[in-house]
XYZ file of C-alpha atoms in Angstrom:
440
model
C 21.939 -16.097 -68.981
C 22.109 -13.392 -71.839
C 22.906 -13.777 -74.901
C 26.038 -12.261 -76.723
C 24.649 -9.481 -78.807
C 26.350 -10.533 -82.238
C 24.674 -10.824 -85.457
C 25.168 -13.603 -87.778
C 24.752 -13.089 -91.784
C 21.560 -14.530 -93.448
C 23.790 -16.502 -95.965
C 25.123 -18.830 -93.407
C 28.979 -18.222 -95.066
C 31.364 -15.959 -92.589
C 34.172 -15.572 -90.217
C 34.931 -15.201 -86.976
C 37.983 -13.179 -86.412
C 39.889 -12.060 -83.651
C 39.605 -15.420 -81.752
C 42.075 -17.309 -79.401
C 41.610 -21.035 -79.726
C 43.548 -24.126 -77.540
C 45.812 -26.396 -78.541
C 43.607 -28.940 -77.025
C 40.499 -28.149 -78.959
C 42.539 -27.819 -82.248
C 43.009 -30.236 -85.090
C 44.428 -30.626 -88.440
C 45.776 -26.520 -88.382
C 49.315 -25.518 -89.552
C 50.918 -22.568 -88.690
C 49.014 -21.756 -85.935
C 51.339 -20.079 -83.237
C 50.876 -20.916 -79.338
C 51.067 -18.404 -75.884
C 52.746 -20.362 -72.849
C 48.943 -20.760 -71.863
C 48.350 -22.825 -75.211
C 46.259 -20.110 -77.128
C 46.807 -18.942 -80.469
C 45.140 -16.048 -82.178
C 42.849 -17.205 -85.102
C 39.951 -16.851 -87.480
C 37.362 -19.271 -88.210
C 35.734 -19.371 -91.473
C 32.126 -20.759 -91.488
C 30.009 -21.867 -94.594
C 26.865 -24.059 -94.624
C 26.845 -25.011 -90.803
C 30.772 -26.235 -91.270
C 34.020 -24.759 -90.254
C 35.592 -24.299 -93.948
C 38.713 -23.471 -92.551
C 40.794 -22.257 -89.716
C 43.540 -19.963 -90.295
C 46.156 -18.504 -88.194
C 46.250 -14.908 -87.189
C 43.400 -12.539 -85.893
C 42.706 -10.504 -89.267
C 39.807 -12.064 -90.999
C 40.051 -13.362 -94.553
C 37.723 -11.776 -97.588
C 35.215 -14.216 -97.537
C 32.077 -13.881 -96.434
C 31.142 -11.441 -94.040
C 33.395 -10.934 -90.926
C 32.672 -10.362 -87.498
C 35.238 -9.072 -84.541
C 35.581 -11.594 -81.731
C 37.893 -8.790 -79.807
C 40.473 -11.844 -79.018
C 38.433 -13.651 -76.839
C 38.500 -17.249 -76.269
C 36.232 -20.020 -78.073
C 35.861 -23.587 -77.017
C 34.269 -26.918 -78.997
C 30.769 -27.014 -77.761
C 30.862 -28.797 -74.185
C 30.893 -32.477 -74.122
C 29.385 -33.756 -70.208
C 30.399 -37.641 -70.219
C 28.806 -38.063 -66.537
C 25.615 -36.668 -65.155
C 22.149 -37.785 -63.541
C 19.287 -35.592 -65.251
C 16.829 -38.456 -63.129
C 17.955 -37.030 -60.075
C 18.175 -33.293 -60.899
C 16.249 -30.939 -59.745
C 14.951 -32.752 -56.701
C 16.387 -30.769 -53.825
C 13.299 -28.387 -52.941
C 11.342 -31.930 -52.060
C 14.010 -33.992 -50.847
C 17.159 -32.228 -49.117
C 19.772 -34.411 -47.874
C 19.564 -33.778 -44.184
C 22.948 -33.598 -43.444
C 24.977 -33.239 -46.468
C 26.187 -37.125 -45.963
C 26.695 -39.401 -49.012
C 24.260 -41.967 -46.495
C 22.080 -38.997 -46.445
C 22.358 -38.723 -49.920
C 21.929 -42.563 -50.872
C 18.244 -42.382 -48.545
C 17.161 -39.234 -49.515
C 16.867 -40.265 -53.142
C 15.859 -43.539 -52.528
C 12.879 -42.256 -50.790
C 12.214 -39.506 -53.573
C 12.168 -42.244 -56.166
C 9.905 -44.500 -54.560
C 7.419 -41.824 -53.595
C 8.037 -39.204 -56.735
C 9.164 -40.903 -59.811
C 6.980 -41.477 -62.530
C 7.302 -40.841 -65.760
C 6.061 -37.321 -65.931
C 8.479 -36.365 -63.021
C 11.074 -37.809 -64.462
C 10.580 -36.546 -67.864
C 9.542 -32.883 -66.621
C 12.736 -33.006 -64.397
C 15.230 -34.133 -67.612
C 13.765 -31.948 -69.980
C 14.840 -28.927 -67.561
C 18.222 -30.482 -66.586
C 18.984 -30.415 -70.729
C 17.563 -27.050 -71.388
C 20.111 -25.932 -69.124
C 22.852 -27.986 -70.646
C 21.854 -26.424 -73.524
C 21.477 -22.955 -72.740
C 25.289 -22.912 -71.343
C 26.764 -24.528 -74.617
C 26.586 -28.907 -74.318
C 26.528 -30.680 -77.278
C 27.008 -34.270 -76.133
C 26.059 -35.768 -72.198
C 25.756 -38.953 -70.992
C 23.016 -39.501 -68.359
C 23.173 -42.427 -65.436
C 19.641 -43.978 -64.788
C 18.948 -45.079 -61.567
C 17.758 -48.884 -62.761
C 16.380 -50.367 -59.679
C 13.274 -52.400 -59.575
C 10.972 -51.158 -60.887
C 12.268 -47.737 -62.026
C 14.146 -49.013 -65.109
C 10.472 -49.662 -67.020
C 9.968 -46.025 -66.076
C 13.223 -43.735 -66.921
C 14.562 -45.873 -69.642
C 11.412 -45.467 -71.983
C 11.581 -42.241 -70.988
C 14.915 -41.490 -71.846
C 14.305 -42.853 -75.385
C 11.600 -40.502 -76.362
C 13.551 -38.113 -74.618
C 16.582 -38.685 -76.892
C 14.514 -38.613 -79.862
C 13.089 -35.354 -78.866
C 16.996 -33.562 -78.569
C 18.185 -34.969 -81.460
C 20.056 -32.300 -83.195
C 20.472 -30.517 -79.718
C 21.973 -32.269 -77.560
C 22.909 -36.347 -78.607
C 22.109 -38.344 -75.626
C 23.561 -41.410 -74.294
C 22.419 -43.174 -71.108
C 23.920 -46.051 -68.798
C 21.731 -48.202 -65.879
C 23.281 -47.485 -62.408
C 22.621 -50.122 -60.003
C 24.281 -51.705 -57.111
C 27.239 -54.081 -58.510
C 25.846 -56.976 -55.326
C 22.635 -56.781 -57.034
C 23.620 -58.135 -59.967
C 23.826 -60.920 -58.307
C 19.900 -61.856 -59.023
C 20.937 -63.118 -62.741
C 17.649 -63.334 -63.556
C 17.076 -59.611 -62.635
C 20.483 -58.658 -64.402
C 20.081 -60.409 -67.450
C 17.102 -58.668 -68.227
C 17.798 -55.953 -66.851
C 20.863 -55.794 -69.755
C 18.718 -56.603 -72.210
C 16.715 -53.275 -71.559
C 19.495 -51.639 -71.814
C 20.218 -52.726 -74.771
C 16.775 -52.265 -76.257
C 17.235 -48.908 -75.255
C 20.868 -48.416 -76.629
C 22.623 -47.739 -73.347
C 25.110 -48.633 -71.692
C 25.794 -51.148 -68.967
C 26.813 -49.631 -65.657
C 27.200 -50.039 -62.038
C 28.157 -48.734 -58.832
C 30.995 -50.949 -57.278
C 32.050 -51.216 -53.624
C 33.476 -53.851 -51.698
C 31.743 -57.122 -51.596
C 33.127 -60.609 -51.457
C 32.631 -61.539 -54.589
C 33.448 -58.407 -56.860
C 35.760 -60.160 -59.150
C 32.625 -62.575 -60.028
C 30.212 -59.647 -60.256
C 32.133 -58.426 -62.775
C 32.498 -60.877 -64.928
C 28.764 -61.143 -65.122
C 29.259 -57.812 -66.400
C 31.757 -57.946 -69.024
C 30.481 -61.579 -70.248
C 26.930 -59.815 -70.444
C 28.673 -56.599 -72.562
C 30.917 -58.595 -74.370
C 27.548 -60.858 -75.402
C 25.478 -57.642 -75.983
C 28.120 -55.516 -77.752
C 27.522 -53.174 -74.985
C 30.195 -50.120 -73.427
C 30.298 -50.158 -69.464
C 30.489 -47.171 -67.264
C 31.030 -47.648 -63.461
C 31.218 -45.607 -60.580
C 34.093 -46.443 -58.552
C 35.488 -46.066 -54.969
C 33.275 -43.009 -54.397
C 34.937 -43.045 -50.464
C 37.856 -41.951 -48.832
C 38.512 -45.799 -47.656
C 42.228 -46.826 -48.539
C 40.288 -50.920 -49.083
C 38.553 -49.630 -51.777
C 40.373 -51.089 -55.291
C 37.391 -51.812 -57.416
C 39.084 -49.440 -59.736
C 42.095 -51.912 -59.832
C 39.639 -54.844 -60.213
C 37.729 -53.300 -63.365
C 41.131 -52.735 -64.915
C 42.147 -56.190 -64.230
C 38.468 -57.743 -65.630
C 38.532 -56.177 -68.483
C 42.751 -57.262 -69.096
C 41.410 -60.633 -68.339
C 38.708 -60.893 -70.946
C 40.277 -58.507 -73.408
C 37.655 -56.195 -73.315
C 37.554 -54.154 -76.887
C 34.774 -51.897 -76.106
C 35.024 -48.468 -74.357
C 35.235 -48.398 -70.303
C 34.584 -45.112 -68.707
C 35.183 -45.437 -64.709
C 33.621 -41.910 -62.384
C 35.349 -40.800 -59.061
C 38.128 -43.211 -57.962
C 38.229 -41.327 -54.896
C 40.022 -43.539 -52.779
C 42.917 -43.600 -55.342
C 44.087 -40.409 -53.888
C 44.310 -41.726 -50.332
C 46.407 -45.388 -51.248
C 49.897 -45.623 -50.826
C 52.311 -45.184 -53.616
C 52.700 -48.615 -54.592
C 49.168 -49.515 -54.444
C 48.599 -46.327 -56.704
C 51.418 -47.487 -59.271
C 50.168 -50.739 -59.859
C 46.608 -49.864 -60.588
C 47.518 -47.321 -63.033
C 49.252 -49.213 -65.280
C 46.231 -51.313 -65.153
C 44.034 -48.830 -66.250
C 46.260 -47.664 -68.983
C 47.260 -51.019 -70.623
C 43.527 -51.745 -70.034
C 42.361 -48.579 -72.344
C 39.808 -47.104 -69.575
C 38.959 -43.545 -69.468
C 38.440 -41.824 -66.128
C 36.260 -39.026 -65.042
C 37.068 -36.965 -62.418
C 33.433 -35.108 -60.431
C 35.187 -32.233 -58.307
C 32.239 -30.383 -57.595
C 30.392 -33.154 -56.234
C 33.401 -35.209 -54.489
C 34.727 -32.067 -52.946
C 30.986 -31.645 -51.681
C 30.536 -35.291 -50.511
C 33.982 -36.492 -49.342
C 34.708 -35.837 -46.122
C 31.672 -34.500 -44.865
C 32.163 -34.558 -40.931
C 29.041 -34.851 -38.456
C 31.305 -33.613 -35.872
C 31.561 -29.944 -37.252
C 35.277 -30.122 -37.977
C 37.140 -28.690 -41.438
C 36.800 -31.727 -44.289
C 40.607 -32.469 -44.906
C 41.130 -33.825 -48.540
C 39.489 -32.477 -51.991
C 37.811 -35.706 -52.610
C 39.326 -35.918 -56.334
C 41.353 -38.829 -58.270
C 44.666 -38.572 -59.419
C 43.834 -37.226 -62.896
C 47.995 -35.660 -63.415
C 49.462 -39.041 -62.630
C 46.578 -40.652 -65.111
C 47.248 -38.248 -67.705
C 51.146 -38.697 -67.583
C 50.746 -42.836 -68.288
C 48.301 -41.857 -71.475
C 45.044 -42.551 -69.785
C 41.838 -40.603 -71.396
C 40.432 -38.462 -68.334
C 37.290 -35.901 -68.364
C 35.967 -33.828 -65.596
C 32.101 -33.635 -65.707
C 28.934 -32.250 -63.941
C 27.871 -34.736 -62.256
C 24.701 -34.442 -59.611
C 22.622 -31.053 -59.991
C 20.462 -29.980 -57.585
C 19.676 -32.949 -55.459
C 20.650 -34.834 -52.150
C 23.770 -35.735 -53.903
C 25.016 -32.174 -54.526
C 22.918 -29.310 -53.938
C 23.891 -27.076 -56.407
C 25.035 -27.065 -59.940
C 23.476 -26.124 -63.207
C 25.350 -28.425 -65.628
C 27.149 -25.654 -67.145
C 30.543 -27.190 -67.779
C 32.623 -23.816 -67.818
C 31.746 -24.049 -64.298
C 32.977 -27.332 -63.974
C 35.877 -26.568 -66.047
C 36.808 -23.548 -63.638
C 36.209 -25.488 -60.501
C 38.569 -28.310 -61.768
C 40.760 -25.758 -62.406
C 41.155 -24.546 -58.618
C 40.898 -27.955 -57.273
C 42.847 -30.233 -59.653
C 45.398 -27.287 -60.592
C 44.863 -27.631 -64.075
C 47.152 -24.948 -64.525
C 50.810 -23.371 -64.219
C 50.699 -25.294 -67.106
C 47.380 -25.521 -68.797
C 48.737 -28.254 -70.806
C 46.091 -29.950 -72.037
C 43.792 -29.708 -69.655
C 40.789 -28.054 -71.524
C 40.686 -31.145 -73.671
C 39.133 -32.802 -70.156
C 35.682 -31.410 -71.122
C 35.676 -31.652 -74.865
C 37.782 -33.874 -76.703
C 38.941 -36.729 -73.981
C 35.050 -36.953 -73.011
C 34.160 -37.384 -76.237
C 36.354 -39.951 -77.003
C 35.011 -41.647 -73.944
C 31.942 -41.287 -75.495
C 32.774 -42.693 -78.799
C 31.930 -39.588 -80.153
C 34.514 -38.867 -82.891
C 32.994 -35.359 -84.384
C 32.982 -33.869 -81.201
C 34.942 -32.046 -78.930
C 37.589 -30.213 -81.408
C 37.491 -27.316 -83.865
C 38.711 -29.078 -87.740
C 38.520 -27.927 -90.970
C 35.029 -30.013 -92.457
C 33.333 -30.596 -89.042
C 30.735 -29.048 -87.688
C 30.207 -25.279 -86.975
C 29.283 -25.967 -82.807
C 31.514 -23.250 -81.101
C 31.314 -21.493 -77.491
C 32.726 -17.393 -77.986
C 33.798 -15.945 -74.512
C 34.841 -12.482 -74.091
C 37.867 -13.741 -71.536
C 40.972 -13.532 -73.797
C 43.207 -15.239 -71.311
C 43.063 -18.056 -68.639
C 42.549 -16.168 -65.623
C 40.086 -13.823 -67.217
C 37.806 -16.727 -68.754
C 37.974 -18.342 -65.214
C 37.085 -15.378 -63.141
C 33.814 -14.884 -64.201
C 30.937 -16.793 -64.880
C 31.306 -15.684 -68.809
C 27.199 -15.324 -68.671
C 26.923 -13.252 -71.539
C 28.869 -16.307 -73.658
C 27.346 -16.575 -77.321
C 26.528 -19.958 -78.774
C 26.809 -21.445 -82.213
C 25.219 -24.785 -83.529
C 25.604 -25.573 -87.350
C 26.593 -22.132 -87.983
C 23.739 -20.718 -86.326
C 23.054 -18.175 -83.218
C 21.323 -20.274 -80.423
C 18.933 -19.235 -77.714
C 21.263 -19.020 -74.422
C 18.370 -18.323 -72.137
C 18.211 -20.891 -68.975
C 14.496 -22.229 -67.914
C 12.941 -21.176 -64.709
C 13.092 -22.975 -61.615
C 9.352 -21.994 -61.085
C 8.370 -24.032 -64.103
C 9.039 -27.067 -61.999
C 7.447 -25.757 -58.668
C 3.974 -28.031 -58.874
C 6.788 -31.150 -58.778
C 7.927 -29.856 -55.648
C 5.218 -30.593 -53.761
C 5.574 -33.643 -51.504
């Protein structure tokens, strides 16, 4: 990717004019004045790695210097609430054979056991966030494959890691594990208490077993005890029987739950009937849990026939019926480059452009660009991110689309980037830098 050719003054104080900013990115602005799309024409006036001030109109003000953004769009720096940098990166050594979610679910398993140490790992995450970076993410939230005994690897990992991006990107982390295993308490409890060494959070993937409802009570009682969030991966399968989604709501009703719950996919939401689909979502929104929706990946997963024939259904969760009882939803990157999606470079305009076509956020927008800035970071528990105000932070995306269709028709590569008030490198690493890992 290139980088905008702008120039930014030495004494850190000027603004942007010309710009067309959301309604979903935007907060504590008067008098700003909003297309049917949900754009208004604005200036941004930066001082000392802060937004000073936002101002309506798209003639700049006499402070500072001021530089012509020719009306095109700018976004709060990307906030990704649901990836797997362990994973990433993978694909050239491990395939999935036949695009399967099974084919998936062995092909990594193999890969770890055979590949995953902690250079691998860390080589492999280190390139997944230089790309996160290099497309405009602020904030992402990474799942850790914590099996035996892969959690003593990636988890100390991931800390150093963190500590290395800080300032970059802020990291967060949650385990990912089978829900039946937590069945080994032994295994669990310690496992939770690594977690929370590490300052993760506690996550799972659920499915139907007998005793889900038990299973996750061992998880709440074990947040609850640990002051831990949870983060689970839900009903990732077009089977009308799967309800964990229903049953996570309903645990955390039942124990009051006052920390934040962020449930991925709820796939099989999409295929229940009406009734079913009713109930559950008032359960999620009188529980407080925020969804996030992984088009790319579902769409690529879901329906996957070994008999050759068309897949039938998107794969995605009923985000507009979410959205319309108050529940906080996100779309995210999800799997890049491995058996569980083969392609991907966690650049979220991508994602937000695929959700887009698949989810029709649009005819309205509505507030749908808030699903990869401010409702992820709320999810998060990240309260400076994800919006443009008056006193925060200076961490902007400039496109040169100035309307909806023209931001989402191309793949905006020539996008400029600005961190505390500063120009960023834009420039994506190298897939040959990880070509020795490739190697089986």
């Amino acid at each position: 990717m290139t980088q905008a050719s702008i120039a930014l003054p030495a004494s850190g104080q000027y603004t942007l004019a010309n710009l067309r900013l959301h309604r979903a990115h935007v907060a504590d602005v008067e008098g700003l004045s909003f297309d049917t799309e949900g754009f208004a024409r604005a200036q941004v006036e930066i001082a000392d790695g802060r937004i000073a001030a936002i101002r309506p109109g798209g003639d700049a003000s006499p402070a500072g210097a001021s530089i012509d953004c020719r009306g095109g769009i700018a976004f709060p720096a990307f906030v990704d609430c649901h990836t797997h940098i362990d994973k990433g990166h993978i694909w050239a050594r491990r395939p999935n054979p036949d695009g399967s979610f099974p084919g998936a679910l062995n092909a990594v398993g193999e890969d770890r056991r055979a590949n995953w140490s902690a250079d691998d790992v860390a080589r492999r995450m280190e390139f997944s966030l230089a790309s996160a970076y290099a497309h405009g993410t602020r904030a992402l939230r990474t799942h850790l494959d914590s099996v035996a005994p892969q959690e003593d690897i990636s988890w100390p990992v991931f800390s150093a890691i963190r500590e290395r991006w800080q300032g970059r990107i802020e990291l967060q982390a949650a385990c990912l594990f089978g829900i039946d295993e937590a069945r080994n308490e032994s295994w669990f409890n310690r496992l939770a208490d690594v977690v929370a060494r590490h300052r993760g959070i506690l996550g799972a993937v659920t499915y139907l077993v007998p005793d889900l409802d038990a299973l996750l009570d061992r998880m709440f009682v074990k947040a609850i005890a640990l002051g831990l969030d949870l983060d689970f991966h839900a009903d990732e399968t077009d089977d009308v029987n799967a309800v964990s989604l229903d049953r996570i709501a309903a645990t955390a009703l039942r124990h009051g739950f006052e920390g934040r719950i962020l449930v991925g996919h709820c796939c099989s939401l999409a295929r229940q009937p009406d009734d079913a689909v009713k109930a559950t979502l008032d359960k999620v929104a009188r529980a407080g849990l925020s969804v996030v929706s992984l088009p790319m990946c579902n769409m690529y997963l879901q329906d996957r026939r070994a008999d050759a024939t068309t897949p039938r259904w998107r794969g995605v969760t009923l985000l507009h019926e979410m959205a319309a009882r108050g529940v906080n939803v996100a779309v995210a990157a999800d799997n890049t480059r491995d058996p569980f999606y083969a392609y991907g470079d966690l650049d979220v305009l991508e994602v937000y452009r695929e959700a887009t076509r698949i989810l029709h956020f649009d005819h309205p927008v509505g507030l749908w660009p808030a699903t990869v800035a401010a409702n992820p970071a709320r999810a998060m528990g990240l309260p400076d991110a994800g919006t443009l105000t008056p006193g925060a932070g200076a961490d902007l995306v400039l496109f040169r689309g100035r309307s909806l269709t023209e931001l989402l028709s191309r793949p905006e590569s020539r996008r400029t980037l600005i961190r505390e008030g500063k120009l960023i490198d834009a420039t994506v690493p190298d897939y040959q830098d990880l070509d020795d890992l490739m190697e089986l």
